[in-house]
Short mmCIF file of C-alpha atoms and ligand atoms in Angstrom, two decimals:
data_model
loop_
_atom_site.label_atom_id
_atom_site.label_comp_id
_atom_site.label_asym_id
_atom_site.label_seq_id
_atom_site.Cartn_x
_atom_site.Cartn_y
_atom_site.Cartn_z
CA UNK A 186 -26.28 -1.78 -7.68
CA UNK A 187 -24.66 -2.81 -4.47
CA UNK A 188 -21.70 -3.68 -6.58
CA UNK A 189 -20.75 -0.65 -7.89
CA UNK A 190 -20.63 0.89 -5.00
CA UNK A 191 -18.28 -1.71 -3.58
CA UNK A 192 -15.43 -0.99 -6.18
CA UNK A 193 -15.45 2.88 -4.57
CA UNK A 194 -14.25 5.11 -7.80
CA UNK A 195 -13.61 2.35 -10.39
CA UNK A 196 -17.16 2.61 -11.76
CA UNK A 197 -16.31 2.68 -15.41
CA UNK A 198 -13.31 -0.41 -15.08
CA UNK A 199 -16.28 -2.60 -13.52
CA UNK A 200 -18.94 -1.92 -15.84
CA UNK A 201 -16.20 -2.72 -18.95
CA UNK A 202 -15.46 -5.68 -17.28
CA UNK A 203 -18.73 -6.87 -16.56
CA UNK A 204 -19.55 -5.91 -20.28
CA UNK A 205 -16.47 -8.75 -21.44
CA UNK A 206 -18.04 -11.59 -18.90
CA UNK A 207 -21.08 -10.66 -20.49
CA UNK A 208 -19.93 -11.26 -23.76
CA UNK A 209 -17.80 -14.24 -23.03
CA UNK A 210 -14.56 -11.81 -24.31
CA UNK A 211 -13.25 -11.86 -20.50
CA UNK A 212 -9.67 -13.07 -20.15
CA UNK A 213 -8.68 -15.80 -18.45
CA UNK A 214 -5.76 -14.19 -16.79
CA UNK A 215 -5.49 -10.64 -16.17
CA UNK A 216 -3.31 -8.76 -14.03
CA UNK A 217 -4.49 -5.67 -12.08
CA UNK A 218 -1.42 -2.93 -11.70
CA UNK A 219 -1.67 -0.01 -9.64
CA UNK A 220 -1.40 0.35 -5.73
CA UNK A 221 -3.63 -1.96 -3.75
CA UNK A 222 -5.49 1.20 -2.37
CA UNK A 223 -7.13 1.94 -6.01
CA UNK A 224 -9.42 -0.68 -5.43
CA UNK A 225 -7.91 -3.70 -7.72
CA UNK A 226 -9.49 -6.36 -5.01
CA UNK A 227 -12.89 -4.69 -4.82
CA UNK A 228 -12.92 -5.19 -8.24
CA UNK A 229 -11.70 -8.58 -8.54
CA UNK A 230 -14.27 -8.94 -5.98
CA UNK A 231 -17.15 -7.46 -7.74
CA UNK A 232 -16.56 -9.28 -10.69
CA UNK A 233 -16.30 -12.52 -9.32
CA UNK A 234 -19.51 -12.01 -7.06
CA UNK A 235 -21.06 -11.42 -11.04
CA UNK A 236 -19.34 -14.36 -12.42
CA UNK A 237 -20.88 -16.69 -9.19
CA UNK A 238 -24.66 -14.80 -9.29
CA UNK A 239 -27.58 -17.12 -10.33
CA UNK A 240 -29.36 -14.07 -11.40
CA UNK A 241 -27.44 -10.74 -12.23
CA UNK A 242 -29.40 -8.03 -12.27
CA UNK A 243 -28.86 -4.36 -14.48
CA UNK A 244 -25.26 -5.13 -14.70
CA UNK A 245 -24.82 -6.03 -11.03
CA UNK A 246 -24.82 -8.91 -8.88
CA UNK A 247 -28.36 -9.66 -6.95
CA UNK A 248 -27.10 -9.39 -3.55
CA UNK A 249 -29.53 -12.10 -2.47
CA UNK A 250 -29.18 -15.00 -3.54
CA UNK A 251 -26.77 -17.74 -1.97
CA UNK A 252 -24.20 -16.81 -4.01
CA UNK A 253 -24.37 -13.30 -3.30
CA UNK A 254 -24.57 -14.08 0.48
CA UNK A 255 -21.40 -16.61 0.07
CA UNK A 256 -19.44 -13.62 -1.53
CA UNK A 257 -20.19 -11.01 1.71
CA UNK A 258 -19.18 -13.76 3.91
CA UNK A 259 -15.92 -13.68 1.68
CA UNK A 260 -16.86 -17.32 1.51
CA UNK A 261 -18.11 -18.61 -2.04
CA UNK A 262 -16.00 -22.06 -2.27
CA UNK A 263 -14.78 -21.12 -6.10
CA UNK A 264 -13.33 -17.58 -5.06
CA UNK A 265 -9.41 -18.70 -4.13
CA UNK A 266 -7.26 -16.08 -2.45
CA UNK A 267 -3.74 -16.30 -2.69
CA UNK A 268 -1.66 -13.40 -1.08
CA UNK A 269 1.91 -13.58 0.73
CA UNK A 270 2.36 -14.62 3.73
CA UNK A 271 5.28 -16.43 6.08
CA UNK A 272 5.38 -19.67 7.40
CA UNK A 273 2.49 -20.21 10.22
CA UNK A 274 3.85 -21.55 13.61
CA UNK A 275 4.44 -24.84 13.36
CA UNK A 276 3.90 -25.28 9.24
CA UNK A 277 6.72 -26.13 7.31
CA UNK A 278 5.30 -24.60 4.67
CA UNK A 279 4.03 -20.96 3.80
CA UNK A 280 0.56 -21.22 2.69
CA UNK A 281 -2.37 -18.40 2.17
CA UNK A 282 -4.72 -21.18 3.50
CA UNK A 283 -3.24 -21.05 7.27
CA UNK A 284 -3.85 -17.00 6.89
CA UNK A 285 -7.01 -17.06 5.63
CA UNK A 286 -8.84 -16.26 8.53
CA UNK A 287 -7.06 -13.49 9.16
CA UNK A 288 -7.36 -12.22 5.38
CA UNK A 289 -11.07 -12.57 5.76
CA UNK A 290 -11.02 -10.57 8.93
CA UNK A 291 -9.45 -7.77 7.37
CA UNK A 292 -11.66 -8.12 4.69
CA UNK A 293 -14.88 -7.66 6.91
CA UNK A 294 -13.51 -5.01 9.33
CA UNK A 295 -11.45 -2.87 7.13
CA UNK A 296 -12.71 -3.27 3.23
CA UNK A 297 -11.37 -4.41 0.40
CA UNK A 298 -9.09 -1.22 0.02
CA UNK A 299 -6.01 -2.57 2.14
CA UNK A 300 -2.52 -2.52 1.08
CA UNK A 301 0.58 -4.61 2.21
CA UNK A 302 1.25 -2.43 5.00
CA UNK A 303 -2.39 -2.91 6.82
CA UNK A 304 -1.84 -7.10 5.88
CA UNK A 305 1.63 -6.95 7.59
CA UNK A 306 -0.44 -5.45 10.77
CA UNK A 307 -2.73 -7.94 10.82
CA UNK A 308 -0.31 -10.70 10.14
CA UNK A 309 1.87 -9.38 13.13
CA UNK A 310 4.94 -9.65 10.74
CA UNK A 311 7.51 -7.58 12.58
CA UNK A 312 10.76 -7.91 10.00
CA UNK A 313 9.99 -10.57 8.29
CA UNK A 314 9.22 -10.51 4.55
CA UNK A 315 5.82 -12.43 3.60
CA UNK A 316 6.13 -13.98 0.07
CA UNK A 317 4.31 -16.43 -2.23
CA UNK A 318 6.09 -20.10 -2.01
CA UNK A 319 5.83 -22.61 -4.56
CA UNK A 320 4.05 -24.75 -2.05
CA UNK A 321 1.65 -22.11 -2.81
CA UNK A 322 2.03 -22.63 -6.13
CA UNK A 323 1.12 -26.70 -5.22
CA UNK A 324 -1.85 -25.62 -3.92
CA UNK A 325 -3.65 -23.65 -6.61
CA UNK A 326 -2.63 -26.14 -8.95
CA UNK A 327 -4.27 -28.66 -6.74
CA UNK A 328 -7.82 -26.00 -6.31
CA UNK A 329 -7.90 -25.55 -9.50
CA UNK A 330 -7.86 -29.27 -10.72
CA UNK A 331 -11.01 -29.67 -8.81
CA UNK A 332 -14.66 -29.41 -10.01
CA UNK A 333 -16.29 -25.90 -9.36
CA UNK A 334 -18.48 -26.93 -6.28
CA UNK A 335 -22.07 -24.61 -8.34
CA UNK A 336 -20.75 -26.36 -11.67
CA UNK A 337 -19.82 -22.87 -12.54
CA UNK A 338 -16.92 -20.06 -12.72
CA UNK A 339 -13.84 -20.88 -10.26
CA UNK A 340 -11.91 -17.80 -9.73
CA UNK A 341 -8.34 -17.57 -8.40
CA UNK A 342 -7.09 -14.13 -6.86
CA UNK A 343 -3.39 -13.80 -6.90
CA UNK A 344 -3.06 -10.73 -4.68
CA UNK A 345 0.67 -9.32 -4.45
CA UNK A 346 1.78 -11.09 -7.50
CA UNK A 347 5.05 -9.27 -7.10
CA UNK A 348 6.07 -11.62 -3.86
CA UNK A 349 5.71 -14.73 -6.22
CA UNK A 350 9.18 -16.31 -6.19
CA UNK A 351 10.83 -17.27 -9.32
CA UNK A 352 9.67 -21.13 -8.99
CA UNK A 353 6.14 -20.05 -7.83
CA UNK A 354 5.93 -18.21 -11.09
CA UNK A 355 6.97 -20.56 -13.01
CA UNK A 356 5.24 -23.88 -11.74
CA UNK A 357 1.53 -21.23 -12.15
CA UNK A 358 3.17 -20.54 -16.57
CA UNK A 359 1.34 -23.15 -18.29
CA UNK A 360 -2.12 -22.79 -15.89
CA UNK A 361 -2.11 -19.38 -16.79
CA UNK A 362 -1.34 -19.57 -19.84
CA UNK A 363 -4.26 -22.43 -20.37
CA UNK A 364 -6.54 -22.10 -17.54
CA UNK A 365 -9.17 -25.20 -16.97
CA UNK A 366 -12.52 -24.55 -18.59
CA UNK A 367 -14.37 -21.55 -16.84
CA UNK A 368 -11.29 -20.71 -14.56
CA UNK A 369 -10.62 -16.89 -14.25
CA UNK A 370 -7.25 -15.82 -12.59
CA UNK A 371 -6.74 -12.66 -11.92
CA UNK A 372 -3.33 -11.45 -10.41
CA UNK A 373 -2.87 -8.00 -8.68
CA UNK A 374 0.64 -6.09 -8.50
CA UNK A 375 1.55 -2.69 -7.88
CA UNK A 376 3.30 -2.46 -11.07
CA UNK A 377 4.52 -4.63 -13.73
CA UNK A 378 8.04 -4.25 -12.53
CA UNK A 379 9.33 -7.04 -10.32
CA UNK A 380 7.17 -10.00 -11.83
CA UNK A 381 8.45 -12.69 -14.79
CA UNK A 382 7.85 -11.73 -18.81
CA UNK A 383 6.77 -15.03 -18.67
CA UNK A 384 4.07 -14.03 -16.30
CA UNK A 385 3.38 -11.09 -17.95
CA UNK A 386 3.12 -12.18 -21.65
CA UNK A 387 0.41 -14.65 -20.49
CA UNK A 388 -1.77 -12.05 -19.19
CA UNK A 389 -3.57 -9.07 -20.31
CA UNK A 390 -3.21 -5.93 -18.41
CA UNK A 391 -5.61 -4.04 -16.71
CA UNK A 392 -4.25 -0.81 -14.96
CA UNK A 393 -6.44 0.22 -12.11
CA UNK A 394 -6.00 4.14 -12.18
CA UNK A 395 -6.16 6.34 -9.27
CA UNK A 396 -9.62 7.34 -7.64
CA UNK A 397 -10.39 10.71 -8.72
CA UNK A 398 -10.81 13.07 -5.41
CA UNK A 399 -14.71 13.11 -5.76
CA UNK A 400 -14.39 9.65 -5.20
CA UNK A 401 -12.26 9.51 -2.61
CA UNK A 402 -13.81 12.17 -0.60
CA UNK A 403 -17.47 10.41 -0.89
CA UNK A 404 -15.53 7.41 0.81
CA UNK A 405 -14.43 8.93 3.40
CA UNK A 406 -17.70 10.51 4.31
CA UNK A 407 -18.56 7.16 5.61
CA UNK A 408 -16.10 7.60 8.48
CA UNK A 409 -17.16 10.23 10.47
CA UNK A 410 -13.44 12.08 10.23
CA UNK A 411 -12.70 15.77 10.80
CA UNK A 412 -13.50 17.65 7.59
CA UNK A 413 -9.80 19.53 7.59
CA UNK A 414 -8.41 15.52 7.93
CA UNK A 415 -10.46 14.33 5.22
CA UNK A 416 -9.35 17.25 2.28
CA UNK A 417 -6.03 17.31 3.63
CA UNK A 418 -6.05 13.41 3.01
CA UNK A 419 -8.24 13.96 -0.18
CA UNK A 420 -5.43 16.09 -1.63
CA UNK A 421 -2.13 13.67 -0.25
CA UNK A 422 -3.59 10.22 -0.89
CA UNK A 423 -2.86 9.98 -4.76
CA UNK A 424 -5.95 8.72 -5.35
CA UNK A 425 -4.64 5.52 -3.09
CA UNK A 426 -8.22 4.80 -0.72
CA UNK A 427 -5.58 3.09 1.78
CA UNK A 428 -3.44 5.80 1.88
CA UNK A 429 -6.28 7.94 2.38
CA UNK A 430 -7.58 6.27 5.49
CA UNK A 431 -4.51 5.78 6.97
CA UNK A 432 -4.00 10.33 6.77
CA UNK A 433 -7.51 10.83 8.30
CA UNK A 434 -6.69 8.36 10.74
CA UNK A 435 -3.06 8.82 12.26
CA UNK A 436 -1.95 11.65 14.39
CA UNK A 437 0.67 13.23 12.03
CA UNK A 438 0.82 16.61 14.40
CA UNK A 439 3.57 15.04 17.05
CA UNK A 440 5.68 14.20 14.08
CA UNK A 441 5.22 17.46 12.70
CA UNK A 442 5.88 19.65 15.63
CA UNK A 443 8.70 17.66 16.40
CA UNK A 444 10.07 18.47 13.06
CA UNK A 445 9.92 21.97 13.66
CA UNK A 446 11.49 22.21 16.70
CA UNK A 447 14.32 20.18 15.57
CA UNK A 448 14.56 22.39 12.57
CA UNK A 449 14.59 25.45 14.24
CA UNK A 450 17.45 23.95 17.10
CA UNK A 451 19.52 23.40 14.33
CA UNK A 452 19.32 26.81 12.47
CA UNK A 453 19.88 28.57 15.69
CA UNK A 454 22.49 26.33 16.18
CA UNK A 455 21.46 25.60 19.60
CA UNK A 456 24.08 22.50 20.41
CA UNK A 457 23.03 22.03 24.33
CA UNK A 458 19.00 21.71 22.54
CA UNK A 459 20.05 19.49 20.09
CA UNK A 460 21.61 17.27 22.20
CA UNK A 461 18.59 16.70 24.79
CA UNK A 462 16.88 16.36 21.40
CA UNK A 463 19.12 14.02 20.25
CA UNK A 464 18.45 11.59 23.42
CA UNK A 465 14.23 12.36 23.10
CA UNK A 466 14.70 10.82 19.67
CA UNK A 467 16.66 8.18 20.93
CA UNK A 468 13.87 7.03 23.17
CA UNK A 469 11.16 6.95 20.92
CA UNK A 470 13.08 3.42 19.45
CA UNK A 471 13.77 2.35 16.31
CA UNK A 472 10.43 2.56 14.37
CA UNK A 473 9.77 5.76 15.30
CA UNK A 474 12.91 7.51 14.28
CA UNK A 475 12.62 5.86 11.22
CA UNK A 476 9.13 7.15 10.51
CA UNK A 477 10.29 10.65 12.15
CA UNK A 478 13.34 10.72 9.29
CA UNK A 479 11.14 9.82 6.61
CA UNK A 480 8.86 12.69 7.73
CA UNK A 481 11.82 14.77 7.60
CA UNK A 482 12.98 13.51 4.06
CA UNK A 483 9.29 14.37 2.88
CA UNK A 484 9.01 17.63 4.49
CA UNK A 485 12.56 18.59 2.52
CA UNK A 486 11.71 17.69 -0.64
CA UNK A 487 8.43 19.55 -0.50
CA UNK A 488 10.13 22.17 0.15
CA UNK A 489 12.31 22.36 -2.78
CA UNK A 490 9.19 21.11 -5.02
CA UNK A 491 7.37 24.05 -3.43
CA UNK A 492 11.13 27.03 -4.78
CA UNK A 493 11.34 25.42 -7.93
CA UNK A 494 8.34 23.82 -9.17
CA UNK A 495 4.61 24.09 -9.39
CA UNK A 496 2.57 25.33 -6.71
CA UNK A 497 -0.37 22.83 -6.99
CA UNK A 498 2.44 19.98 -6.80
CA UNK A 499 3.24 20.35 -3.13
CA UNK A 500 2.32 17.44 -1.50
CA UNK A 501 1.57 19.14 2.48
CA UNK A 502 -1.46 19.25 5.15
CA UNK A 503 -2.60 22.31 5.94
CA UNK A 504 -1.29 22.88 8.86
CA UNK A 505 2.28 22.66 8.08
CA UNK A 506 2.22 24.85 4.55
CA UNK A 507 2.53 28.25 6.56
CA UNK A 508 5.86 26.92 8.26
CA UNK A 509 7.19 25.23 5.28
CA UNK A 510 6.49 28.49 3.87
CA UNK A 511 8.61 30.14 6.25
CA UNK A 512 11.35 27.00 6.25
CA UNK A 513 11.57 26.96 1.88
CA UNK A 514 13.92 29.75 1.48
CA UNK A 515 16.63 28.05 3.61
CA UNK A 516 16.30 24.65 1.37
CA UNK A 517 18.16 25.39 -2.04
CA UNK A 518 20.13 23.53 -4.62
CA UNK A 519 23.11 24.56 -2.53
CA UNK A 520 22.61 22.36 0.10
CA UNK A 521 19.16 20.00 -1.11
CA UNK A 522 21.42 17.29 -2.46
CA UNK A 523 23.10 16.73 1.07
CA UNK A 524 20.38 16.94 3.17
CA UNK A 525 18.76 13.96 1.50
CA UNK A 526 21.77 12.49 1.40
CA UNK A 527 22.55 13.09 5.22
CA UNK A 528 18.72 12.10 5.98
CA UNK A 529 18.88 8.70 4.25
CA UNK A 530 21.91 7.96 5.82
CA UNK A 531 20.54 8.39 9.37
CA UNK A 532 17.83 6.17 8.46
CA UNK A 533 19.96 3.32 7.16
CA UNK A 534 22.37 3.90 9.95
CA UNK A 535 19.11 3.68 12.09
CA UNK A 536 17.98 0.66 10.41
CA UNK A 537 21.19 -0.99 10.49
CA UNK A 538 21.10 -0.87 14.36
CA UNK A 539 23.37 1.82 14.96
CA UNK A 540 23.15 4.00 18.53
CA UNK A 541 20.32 6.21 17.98
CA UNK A 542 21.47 9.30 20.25
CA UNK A 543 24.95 9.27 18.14
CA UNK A 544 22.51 9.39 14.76
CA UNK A 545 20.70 12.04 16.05
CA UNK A 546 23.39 14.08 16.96
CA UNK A 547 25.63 13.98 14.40
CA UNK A 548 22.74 14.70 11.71
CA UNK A 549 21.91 17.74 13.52
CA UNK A 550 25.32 18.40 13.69
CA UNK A 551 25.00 18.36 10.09
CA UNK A 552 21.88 20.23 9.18
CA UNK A 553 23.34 23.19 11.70
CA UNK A 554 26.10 23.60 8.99
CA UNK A 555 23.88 22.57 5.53
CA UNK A 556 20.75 25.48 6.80
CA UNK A 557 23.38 27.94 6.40
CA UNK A 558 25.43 26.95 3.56
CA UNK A 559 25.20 29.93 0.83
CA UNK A 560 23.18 29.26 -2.05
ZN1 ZN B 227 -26.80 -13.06 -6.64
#
């Protein structure tokens, strides 16, 4: 039952589907929602590996036969990946097929639980926006006309459906809406939002729901992390398996203490600190602060989540509940709505190129005055 174990925490979602292919009830367009880090690919995966096996076994693939060894090479020639990418040097055209190597990489290395931030790595994107071209569209077409190479199932993964233009979607209508014989596509988006009715009346919808935090915490056993990392990531990762690997990975104590620091500078209204704070922010470049302000953003709102709401709904590591603790009683609806305000602002300001030392220092300026504004 290799298979299983492959779609991590969507046990039950495989074994229905399996049941429908089976049966012959599958459909021959579905569309995955959820986050990427659910597992929708390992699924897709899975069930295509069952789809392509000469002989399933107890509900699973065989794992053995060529098939089978095709599918862990990420290589059966009737499994089409589609995903969004930009324009390869030198292409005039944006295709999946000049990224595939680099897909299948990140496939072998990492796992089928990636999301669009860990493809954007890989694809050294910088600013650019990846997105699914209608040459893209060309090409599937032109797959998909072909004979399956094993006389069998061809699937088509459409991962990222979302980043489908408007002509993309609707050159792919009438294929998904009549598929060649034994064609399965099956298109993955993080929500229904953002993609054509069109697209969406001509598939049925599969949401992919969160891995419970059993699940997610037997995954991560596999990785050797530090056992306060992996519940603090267990408890944060909204049942996301990217998400999850990302928080036992990254080194979120810098940020952190940083954030306290500042915090503190600003109640004590120390101006001559926040101003050699202001310039150590404006060295750590653009990225940086903007991660740094989003930190800040998250830490705030937990904060108020944490005065007015439920307990169990805070959304913090360990480590920093004793200071937010501390920090809550100086976040209130008197001055919440500002702060967010004032911390979004900084990060457009910082996004939209603006001096980062003058950011800095004026939102501190700022936050002296808001952290002791009455309630
Ligand atoms: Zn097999």
């Amino acid at each position: 039952m290799e298979v299983l174990q492959e779609a991590v925490g969507q046990e039950a979602l495989t074994a229905r589907l399996f049941e429908r292919a089976d049966a012959g009830t599958l459909a021959h367009a579905m569309l995955f929602t959820g986050p990427p880090g659910r597992g929708g690919l390992a699924l897709a995966l899975a069930l295509a590996r069952r789809l392509h096996c000469t002989s399933p076994q107890g509900g699973g693939a065989c794992g053995v036969c060529p098939a089978c060894q095709q599918h862990a090479q990420f290589q059966h020639p009737d499994l089409h990946f589609t995903f969004p990418v930009i324009k390869a040097p030198g292409k005039d055209k944006a295709l999946s097929a000049d990224q595939l190597g680099t897909w299948r990489a990140l496939l072998r290395e990492v796992g089928p639980h990636f999301d669009m931030a860990d493809l954007r790595e890989r694809m050294a994107l910088g600013n650019k926006q990846p997105f699914i071209s209608v040459h893209e569209a060309a090409d599937i077409l032109r797959r998909l006309s072909l004979t399956a190479h094993a006389g069998g199932w061809k699937v088509q993964i459409i991962w990222g459906a979302h980043a489908m233009r408007t002509d993309t979607a609707n050159k792919l209508l009438k294929v998904i809406e009549e598929p060649p014989a034994k064609t399965v596509f099956i298109l993955m988006a993080d929500s229904t939002e953002n993609l054509l009715a069109t697209i969406l009346s001509r598939t049925q919808i599969v949401p992919v729901p969160p891995v419970e935090p059993a699940g997610v915490q037997q995954w991560l056993a596999g990785m050797q992390a530090q056992p306060d990392k992996v519940s603090d990531a267990v408890a944060l990762c909204e049942g996301d398996l990217a998400k999850a690997r990302r928080l036992v990975s990254e080194d979120a104590a810098g940020e952190f203490a940083m954030f306290v620091d500042w915090m503190r500078t600003n109640f004590a209204r120390d101006g001559r600190k926040a101003t050699a704070m202001a310039d150590a922010f404006h060295d750590l470049g653009r990225e940086d602060q903007k991660q740094f302000l989003a930190f800040a953003l998250h830490m705030v709102r937990q904060c108020i989540v944490g005065n007015y709401g439920a307990a169990g709904a805070v959304k913090l590591r360990a480590s920093e509940r004793s200071f937010a603790e501390k920090f809550a009683p100086y976040i209130h609806h008197g001055n919440v709505v500002e702060m967010q305000a004032e911390l979004e602002k900084a990060a457009r300001d910082v996004t939209g190129n603006v001096y980062g030392r003058t950011v800095f220092l004026d939102l501190s300026m700022k936050m002296m005055e808001l952290l002791h504004r009455a309630r």
